[in-house]
Short mmCIF file of C-alpha atoms in Angstrom, two decimals:
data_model
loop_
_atom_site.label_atom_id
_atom_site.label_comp_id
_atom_site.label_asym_id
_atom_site.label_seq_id
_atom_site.Cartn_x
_atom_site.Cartn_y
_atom_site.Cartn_z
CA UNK A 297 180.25 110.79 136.28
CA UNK A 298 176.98 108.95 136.52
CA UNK A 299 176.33 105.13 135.99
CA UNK A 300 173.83 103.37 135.77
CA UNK A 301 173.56 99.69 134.74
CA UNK A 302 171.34 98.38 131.44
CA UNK A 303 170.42 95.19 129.82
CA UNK A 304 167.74 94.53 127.55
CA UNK A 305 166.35 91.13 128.68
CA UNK A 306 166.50 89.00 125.99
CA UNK A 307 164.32 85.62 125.63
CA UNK A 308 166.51 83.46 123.82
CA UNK A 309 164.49 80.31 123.79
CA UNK A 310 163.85 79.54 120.01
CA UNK A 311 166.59 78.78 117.39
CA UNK A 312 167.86 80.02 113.88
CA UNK A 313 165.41 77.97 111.93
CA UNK A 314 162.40 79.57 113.87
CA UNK A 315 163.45 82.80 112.56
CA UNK A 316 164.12 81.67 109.02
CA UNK A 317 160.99 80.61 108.84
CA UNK A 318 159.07 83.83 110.36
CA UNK A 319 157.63 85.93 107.61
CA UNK A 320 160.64 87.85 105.90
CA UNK A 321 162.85 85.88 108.55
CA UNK A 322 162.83 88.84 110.85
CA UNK A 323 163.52 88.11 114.73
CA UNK A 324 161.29 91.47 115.17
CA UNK A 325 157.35 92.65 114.29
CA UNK A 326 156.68 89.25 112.65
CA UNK A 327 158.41 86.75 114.44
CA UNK A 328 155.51 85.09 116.03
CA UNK A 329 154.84 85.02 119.85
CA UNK A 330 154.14 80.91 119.05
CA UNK A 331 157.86 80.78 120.53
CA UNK A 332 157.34 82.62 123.28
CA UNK A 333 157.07 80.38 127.03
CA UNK A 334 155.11 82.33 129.67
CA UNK A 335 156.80 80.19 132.59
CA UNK A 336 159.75 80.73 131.52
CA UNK A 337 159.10 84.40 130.48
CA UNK A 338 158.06 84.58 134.18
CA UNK A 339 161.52 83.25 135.07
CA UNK A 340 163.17 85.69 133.32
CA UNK A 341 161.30 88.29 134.56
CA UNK A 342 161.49 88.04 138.03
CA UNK A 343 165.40 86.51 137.08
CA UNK A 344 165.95 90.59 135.65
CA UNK A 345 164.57 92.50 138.39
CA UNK A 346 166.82 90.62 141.14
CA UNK A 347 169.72 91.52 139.01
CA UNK A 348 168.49 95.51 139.05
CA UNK A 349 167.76 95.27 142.86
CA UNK A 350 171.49 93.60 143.42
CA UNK A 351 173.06 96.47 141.31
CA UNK A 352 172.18 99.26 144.23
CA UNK A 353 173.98 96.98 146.48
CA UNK A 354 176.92 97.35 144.44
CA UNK A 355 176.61 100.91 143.90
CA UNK A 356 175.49 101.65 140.59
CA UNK A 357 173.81 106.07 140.76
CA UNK A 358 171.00 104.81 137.96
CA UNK A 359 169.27 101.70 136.72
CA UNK A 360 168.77 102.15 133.32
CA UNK A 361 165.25 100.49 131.64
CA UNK A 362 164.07 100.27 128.00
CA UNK A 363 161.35 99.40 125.77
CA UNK A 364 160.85 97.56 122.46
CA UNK A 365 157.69 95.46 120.66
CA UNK A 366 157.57 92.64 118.61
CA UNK A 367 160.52 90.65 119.61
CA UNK A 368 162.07 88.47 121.96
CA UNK A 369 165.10 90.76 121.90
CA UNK A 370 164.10 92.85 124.55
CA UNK A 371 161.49 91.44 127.20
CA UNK A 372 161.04 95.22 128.63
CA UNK A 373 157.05 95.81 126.51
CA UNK A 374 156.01 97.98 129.10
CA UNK A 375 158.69 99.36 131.45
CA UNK A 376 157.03 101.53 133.12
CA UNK A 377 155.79 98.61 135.07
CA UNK A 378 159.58 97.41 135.73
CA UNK A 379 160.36 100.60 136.63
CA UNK A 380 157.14 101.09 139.56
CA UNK A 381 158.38 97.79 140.92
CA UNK A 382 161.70 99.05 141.04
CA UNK A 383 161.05 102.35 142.33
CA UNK A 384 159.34 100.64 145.04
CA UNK A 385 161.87 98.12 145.90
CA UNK A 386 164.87 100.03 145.37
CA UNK A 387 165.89 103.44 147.80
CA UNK A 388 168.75 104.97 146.59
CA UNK A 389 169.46 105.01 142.69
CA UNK A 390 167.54 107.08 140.06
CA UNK A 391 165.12 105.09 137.94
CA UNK A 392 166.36 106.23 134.26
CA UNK A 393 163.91 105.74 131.36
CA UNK A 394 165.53 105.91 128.04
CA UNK A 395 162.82 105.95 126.92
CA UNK A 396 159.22 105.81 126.36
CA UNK A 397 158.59 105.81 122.80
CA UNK A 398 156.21 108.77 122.50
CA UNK A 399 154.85 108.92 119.24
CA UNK A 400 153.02 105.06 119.53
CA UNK A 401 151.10 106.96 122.48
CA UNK A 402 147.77 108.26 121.62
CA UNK A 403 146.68 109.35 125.03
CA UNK A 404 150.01 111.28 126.43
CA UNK A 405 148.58 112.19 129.46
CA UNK A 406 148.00 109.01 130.48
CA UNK A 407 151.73 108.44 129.77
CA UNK A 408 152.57 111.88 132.47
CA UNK A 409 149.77 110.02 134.62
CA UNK A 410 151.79 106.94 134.80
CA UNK A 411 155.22 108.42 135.02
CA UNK A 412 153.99 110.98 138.20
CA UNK A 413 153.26 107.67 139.98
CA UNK A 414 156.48 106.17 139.39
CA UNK A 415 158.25 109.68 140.59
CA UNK A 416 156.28 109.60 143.43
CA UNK A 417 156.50 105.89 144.54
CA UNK A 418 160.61 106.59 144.11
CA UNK A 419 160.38 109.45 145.93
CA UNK A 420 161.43 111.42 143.35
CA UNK A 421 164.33 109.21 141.85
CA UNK A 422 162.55 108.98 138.15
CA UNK A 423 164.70 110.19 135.19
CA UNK A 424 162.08 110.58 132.17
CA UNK A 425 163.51 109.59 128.82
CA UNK A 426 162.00 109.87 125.74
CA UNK A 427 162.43 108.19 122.55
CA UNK A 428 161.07 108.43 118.69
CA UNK A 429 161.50 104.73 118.93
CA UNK A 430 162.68 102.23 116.05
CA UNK A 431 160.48 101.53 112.93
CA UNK A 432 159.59 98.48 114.03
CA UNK A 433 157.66 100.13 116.72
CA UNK A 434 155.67 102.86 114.80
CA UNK A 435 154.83 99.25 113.00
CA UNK A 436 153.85 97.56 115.83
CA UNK A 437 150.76 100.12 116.60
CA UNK A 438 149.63 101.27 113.52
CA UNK A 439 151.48 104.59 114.04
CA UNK A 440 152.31 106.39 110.76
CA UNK A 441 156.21 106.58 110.23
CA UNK A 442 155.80 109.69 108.60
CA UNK A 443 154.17 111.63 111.76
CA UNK A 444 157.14 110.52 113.97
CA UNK A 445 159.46 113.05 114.66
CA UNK A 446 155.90 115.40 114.84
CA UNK A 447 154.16 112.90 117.04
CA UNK A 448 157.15 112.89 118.79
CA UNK A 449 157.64 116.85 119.81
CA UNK A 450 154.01 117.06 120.01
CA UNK A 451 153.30 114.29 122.91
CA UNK A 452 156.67 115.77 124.47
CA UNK A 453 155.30 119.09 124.92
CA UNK A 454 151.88 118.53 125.86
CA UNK A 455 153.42 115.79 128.74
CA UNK A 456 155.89 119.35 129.95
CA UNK A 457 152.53 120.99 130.18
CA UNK A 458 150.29 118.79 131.57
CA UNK A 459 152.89 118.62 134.70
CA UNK A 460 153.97 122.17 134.93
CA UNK A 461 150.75 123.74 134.39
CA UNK A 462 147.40 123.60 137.02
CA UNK A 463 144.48 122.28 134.58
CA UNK A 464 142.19 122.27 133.14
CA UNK A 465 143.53 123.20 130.10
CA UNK A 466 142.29 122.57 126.72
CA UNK A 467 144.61 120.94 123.88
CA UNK A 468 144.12 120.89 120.40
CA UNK A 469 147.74 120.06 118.55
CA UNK A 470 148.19 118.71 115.32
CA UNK A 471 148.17 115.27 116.59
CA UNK A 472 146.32 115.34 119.49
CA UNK A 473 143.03 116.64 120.67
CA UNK A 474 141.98 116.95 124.41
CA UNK A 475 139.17 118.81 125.77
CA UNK A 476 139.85 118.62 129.44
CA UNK A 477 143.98 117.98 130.53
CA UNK A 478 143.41 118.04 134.51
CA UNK A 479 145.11 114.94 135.53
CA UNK A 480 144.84 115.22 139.38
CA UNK A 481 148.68 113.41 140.15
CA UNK A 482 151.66 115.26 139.52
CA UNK A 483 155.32 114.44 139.73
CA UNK A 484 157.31 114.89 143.23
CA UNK A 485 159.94 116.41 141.46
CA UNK A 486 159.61 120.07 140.43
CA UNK A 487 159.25 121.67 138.14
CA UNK A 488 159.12 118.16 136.28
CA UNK A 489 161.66 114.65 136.54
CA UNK A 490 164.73 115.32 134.44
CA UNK A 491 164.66 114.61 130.52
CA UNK A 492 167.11 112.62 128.89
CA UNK A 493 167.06 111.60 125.73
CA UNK A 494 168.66 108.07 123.64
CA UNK A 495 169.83 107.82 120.36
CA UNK A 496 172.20 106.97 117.42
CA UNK A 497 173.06 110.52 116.46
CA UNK A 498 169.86 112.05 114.24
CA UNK A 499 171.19 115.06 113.64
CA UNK A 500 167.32 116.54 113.79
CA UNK A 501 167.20 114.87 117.47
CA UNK A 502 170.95 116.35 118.99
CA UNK A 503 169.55 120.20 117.83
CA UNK A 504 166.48 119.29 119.23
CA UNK A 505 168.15 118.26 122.69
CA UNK A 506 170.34 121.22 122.36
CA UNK A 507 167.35 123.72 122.38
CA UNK A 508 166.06 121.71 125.56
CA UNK A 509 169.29 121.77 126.99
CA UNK A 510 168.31 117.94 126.91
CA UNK A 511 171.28 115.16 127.85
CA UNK A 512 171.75 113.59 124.46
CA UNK A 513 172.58 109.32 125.43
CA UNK A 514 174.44 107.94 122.53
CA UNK A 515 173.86 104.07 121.90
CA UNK A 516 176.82 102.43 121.05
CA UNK A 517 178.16 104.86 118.51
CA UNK A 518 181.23 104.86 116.81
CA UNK A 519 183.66 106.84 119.09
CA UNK A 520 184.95 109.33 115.99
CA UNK A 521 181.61 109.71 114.57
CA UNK A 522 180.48 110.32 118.30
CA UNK A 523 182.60 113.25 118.53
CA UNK A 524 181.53 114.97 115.12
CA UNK A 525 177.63 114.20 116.49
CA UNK A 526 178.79 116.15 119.81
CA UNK A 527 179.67 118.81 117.38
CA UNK A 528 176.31 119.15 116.33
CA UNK A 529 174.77 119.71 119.77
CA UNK A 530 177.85 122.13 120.49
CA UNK A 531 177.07 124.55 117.55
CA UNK A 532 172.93 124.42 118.45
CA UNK A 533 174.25 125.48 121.99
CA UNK A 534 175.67 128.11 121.50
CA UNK A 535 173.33 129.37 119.20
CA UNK A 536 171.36 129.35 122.53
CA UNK A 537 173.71 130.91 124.83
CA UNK A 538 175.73 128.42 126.80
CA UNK A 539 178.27 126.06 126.25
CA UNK A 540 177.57 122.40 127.04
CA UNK A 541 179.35 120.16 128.74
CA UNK A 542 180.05 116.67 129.65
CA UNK A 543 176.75 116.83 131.57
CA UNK A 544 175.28 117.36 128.27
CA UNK A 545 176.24 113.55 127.30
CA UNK A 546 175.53 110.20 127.92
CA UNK A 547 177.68 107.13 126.02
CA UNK A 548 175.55 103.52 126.35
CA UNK A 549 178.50 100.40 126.18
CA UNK A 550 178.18 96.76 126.50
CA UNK A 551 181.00 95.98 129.50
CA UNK A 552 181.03 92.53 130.90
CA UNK A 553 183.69 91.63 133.19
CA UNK A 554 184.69 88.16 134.61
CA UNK A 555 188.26 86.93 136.68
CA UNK A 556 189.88 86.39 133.58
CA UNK A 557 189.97 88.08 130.29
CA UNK A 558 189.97 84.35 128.57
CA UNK A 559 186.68 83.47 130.50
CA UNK A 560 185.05 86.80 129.64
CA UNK A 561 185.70 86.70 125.99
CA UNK A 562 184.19 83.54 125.91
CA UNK A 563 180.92 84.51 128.07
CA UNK A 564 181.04 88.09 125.95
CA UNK A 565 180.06 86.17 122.46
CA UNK A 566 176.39 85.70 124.68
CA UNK A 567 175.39 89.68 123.58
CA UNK A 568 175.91 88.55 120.16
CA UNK A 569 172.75 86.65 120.33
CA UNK A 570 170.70 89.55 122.52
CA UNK A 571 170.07 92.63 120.32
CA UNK A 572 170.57 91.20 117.01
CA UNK A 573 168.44 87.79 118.04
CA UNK A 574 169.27 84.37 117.66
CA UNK A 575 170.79 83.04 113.83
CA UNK A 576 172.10 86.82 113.56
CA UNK A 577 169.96 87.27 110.46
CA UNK A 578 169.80 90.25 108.61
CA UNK A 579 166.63 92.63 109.79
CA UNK A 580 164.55 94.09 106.90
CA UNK A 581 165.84 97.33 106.70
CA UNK A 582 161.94 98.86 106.40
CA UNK A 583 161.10 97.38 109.76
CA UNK A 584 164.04 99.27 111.34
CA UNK A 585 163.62 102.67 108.64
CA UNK A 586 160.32 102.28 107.47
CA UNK A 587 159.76 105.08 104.48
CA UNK A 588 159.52 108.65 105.78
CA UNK A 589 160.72 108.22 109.14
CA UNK A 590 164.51 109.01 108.56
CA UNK A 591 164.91 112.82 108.67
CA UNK A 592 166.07 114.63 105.26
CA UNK A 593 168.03 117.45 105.72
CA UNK A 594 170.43 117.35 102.96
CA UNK A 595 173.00 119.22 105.37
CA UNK A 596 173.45 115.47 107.30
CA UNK A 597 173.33 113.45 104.61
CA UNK A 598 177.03 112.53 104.52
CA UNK A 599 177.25 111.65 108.72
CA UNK A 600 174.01 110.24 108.20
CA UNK A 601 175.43 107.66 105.88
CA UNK A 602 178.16 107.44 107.94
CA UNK A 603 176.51 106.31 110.61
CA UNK A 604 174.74 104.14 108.61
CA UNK A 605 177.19 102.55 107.13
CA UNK A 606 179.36 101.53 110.32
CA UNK A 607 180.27 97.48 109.99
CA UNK A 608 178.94 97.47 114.32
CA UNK A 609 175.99 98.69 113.92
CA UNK A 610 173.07 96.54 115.81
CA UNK A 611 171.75 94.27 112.82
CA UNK A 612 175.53 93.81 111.58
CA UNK A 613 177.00 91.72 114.54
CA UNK A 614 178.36 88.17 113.48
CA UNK A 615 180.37 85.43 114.74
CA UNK A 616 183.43 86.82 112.58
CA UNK A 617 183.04 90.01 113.67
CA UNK A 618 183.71 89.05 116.73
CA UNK A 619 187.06 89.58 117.28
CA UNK A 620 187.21 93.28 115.19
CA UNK A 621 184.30 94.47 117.85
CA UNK A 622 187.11 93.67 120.31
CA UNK A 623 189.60 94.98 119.05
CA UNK A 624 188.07 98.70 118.25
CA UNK A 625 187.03 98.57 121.91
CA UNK A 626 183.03 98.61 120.47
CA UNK A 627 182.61 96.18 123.71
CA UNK A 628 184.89 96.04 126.66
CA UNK A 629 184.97 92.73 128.18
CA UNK A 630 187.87 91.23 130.14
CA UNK A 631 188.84 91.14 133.92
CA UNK A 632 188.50 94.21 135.66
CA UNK A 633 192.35 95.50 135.18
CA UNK A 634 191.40 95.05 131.01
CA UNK A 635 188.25 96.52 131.52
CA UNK A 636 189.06 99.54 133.19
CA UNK A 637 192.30 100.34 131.38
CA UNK A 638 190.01 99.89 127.85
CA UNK A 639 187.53 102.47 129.53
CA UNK A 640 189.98 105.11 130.07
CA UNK A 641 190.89 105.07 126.58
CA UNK A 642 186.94 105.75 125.24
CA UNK A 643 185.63 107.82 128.51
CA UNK A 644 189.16 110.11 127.61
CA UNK A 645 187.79 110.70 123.64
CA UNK A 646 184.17 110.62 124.34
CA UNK A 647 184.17 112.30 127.72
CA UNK A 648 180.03 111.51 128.55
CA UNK A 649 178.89 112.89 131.86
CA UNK A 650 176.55 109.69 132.17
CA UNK A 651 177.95 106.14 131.27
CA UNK A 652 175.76 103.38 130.85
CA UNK A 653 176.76 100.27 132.01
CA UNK A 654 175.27 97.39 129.69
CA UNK A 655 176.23 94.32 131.78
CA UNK A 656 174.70 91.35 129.96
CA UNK A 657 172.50 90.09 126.99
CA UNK A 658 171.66 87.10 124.84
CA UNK A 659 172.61 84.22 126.26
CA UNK A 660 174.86 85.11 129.32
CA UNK A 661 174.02 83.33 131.97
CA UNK A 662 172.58 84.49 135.40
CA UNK A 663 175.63 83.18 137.82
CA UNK A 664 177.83 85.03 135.18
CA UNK A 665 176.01 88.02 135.07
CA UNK A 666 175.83 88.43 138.96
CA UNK A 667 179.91 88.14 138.70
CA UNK A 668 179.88 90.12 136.58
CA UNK A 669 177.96 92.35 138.39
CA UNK A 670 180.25 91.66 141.89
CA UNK A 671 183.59 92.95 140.00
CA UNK A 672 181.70 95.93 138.85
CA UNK A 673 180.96 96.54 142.61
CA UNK A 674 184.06 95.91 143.94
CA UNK A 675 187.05 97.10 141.18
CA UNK A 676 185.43 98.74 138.31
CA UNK A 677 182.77 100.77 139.63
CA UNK A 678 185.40 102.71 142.25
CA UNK A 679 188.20 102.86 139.20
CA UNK A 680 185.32 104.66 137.09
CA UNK A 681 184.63 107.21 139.42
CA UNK A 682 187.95 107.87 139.95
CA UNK A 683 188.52 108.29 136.17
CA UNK A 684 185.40 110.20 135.90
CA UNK A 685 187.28 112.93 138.54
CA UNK A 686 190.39 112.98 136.84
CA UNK A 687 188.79 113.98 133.10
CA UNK A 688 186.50 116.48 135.11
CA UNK A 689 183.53 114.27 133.57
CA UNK A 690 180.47 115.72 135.12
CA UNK A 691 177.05 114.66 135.47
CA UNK A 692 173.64 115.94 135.20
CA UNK A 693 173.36 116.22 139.12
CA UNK A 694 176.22 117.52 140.10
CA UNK A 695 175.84 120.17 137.27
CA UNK A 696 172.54 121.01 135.92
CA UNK A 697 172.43 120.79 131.95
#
């Protein structure tokens, strides 16, 4: 089994009111960058990438980056820059990118430019995900919702080209035109990094994976509804001649362990405050599904509302739900006996190849994050790969989707 370590470094320095008052009172795409403190942003920063470096020391296989815009939930605007620091001041783990959001790009070349540098620099430890991205960030550049899933394919195929094929080559898609693709840099590993790709279970996305033979990375999805989604991939597998297997899967969970299970509950209420942003307030639900970029195959309509409609969703996270996340194991947080006996129980139903380890958020501190981060190393991080032999849970490198 694979793990790598995530955390979407949150800037948490403004307060309820300040989002009240944003237009729409919306923590993302119009809360205004007014609240935002470059010292301490620079802080924070540097604060992030010491935690990254520290988790090779502990052993993590992958350090996992994202990207958002707008908002002060997620700090990471342009990871591929995180990610070429890391990949220079890092050795050993892969540099996983889930993902660059490619329909926002309008020059993806650039984007296989920028990502051959980084697989180089790592000597050849990139992983290359790629996302459609939320609404809010078709919003935040202009980028017609309606195009995504097109824009999406599009840019994904012309960036498998422009790294597997010599140039020059002429393009002319739908959505993009180029009269010369001969970008001189090409990725160290052959015949391209590996592709993984991040979700919440689009039904439109897991065939597309499937086709690809693509690891499909689901974000915090509801275990059950996880398993049907798997389903989905399955059936579009074997329409194309193989079976998949765990290596075919990725499952992205918010653990945070401390010495006591008292002490982590109480540090654990600091994610509530990450993704969802500070006050917890309701996000207009066109920022997140602006019209037309939802798919609409009337075949998915029922799990799509299912997913949907699941009370721990991001956006639905409160104080009161506190305790009911707990309970149905939606975060595992507790002291490393807790926290591994909890995992057994999901890795056992969902059976992912890759795990992703999301350590901190919000407003959890950095001393308690690096604890975190020294149990993982020393108790739950062994435990894990242990479990991972015993369910036969393999991973993208020791079995080649």
């Amino acid at each position: 089994m694979f793990l790598m370590r995530f955390t979407e470094r949150a800037y948490v320095n403004y307060t309820a009111e300040d989002v009240k008052n944003s237009p729409n009172s919306a923590v993302r795409l119009t809360f205004s960058n007014a609240h935002f403190d470059p010292q301490l942003g620079s802080d924070l920063y540097n604060t992030y990438l010491d935690e990254y470096e520290y988790c090779e020391e502990i052993g993590f296989d992958g350090l996992m980056l994202n990207e958002h815009h707008n908002t002060p939930t997620c700090m990471g605007a342009t990871m591929n820059l995180e990610a070429a620091i890391l990949a220079r001041t890092t050795k050993k783990p892969k540099i996983v990118l889930l993902g660059n959001p490619l329909p926002i790009f309008d020059n993806p070349v650039r984007l296989a430019e920028e990502l051959a540098e980084i697989d180089m620099i790592s000597r050849g430890r990139l992983v290359s995900g790629f996302v459609r991205g939320t609404g809010v960030e078709s919003l935040a550049t202009n980028t017609n919702p309606l195009h995504n899933r097109e824009r999406f394919q599009e840019a994904h195929d012309l960036i498998i080209k422009t790294w597997t094929t010599p140039g020059p080559f002429r393009w002319e898609g739908e959505h993009y035109h180029f009269r010369v693709v001969n970008p001189f840099e090409t990725p160290l590993q052959k015949p391209h990094p590996p592709i993984w790709v991040p979700g919440t279970g689009s039904p439109e996305t897991l065939e597309w994976c499937a086709e690809h033979h693509y690891p499909f990375v689901f974000l915090e999805t509801d275990p059950e509804a996880t398993i049907d989604m798997k389903t989905i991939y399955a059936d579009t597998a074997r329409e194309h001649g193989y079976e998949p297997g765990p290596e075919h899967f990725g499952y992205l969970l918010r653990i945070h362990v401390q010495d006591t299970d008292e002490y982590a509950k109480e540090v654990g209420k600091g994610y509530l405050v990450g993704n969802v942003g500070v006050g917890r307030l309701p996000m207009p639900s066109d920022y997140m599904f602006p019209v037309g970029y939802s798919g609409r195959d009337p075949k998915y309509l029922a799990l799509r509302e299912r997913i949907r409609s699941d009370p721990f969703r991001v956006g639905g996270l409160d104080t009161a739900g506190y305790e009911a996340i707990l309970d149905a194991n939606r975060m595992i947080i507790g002291s490393p006996d807790t926290v591994i006996r909890k995992l057994r129980d999901v890795l056992s139903r969902v059976r992912p190849g890759i795990l992703a380890v999301w350590t901190n958020d919000g407003s959890i501190s950095h001393k308690d994050t690096m604890r975190c981060l020294e149990l993982m190393g020393q108790e739950v991080l062994p435990a894990l790969r242990e479990i991972g032999e015993e369910l036969e849970l393999t991973d993208p490198f020791q079995k080649a989707p």
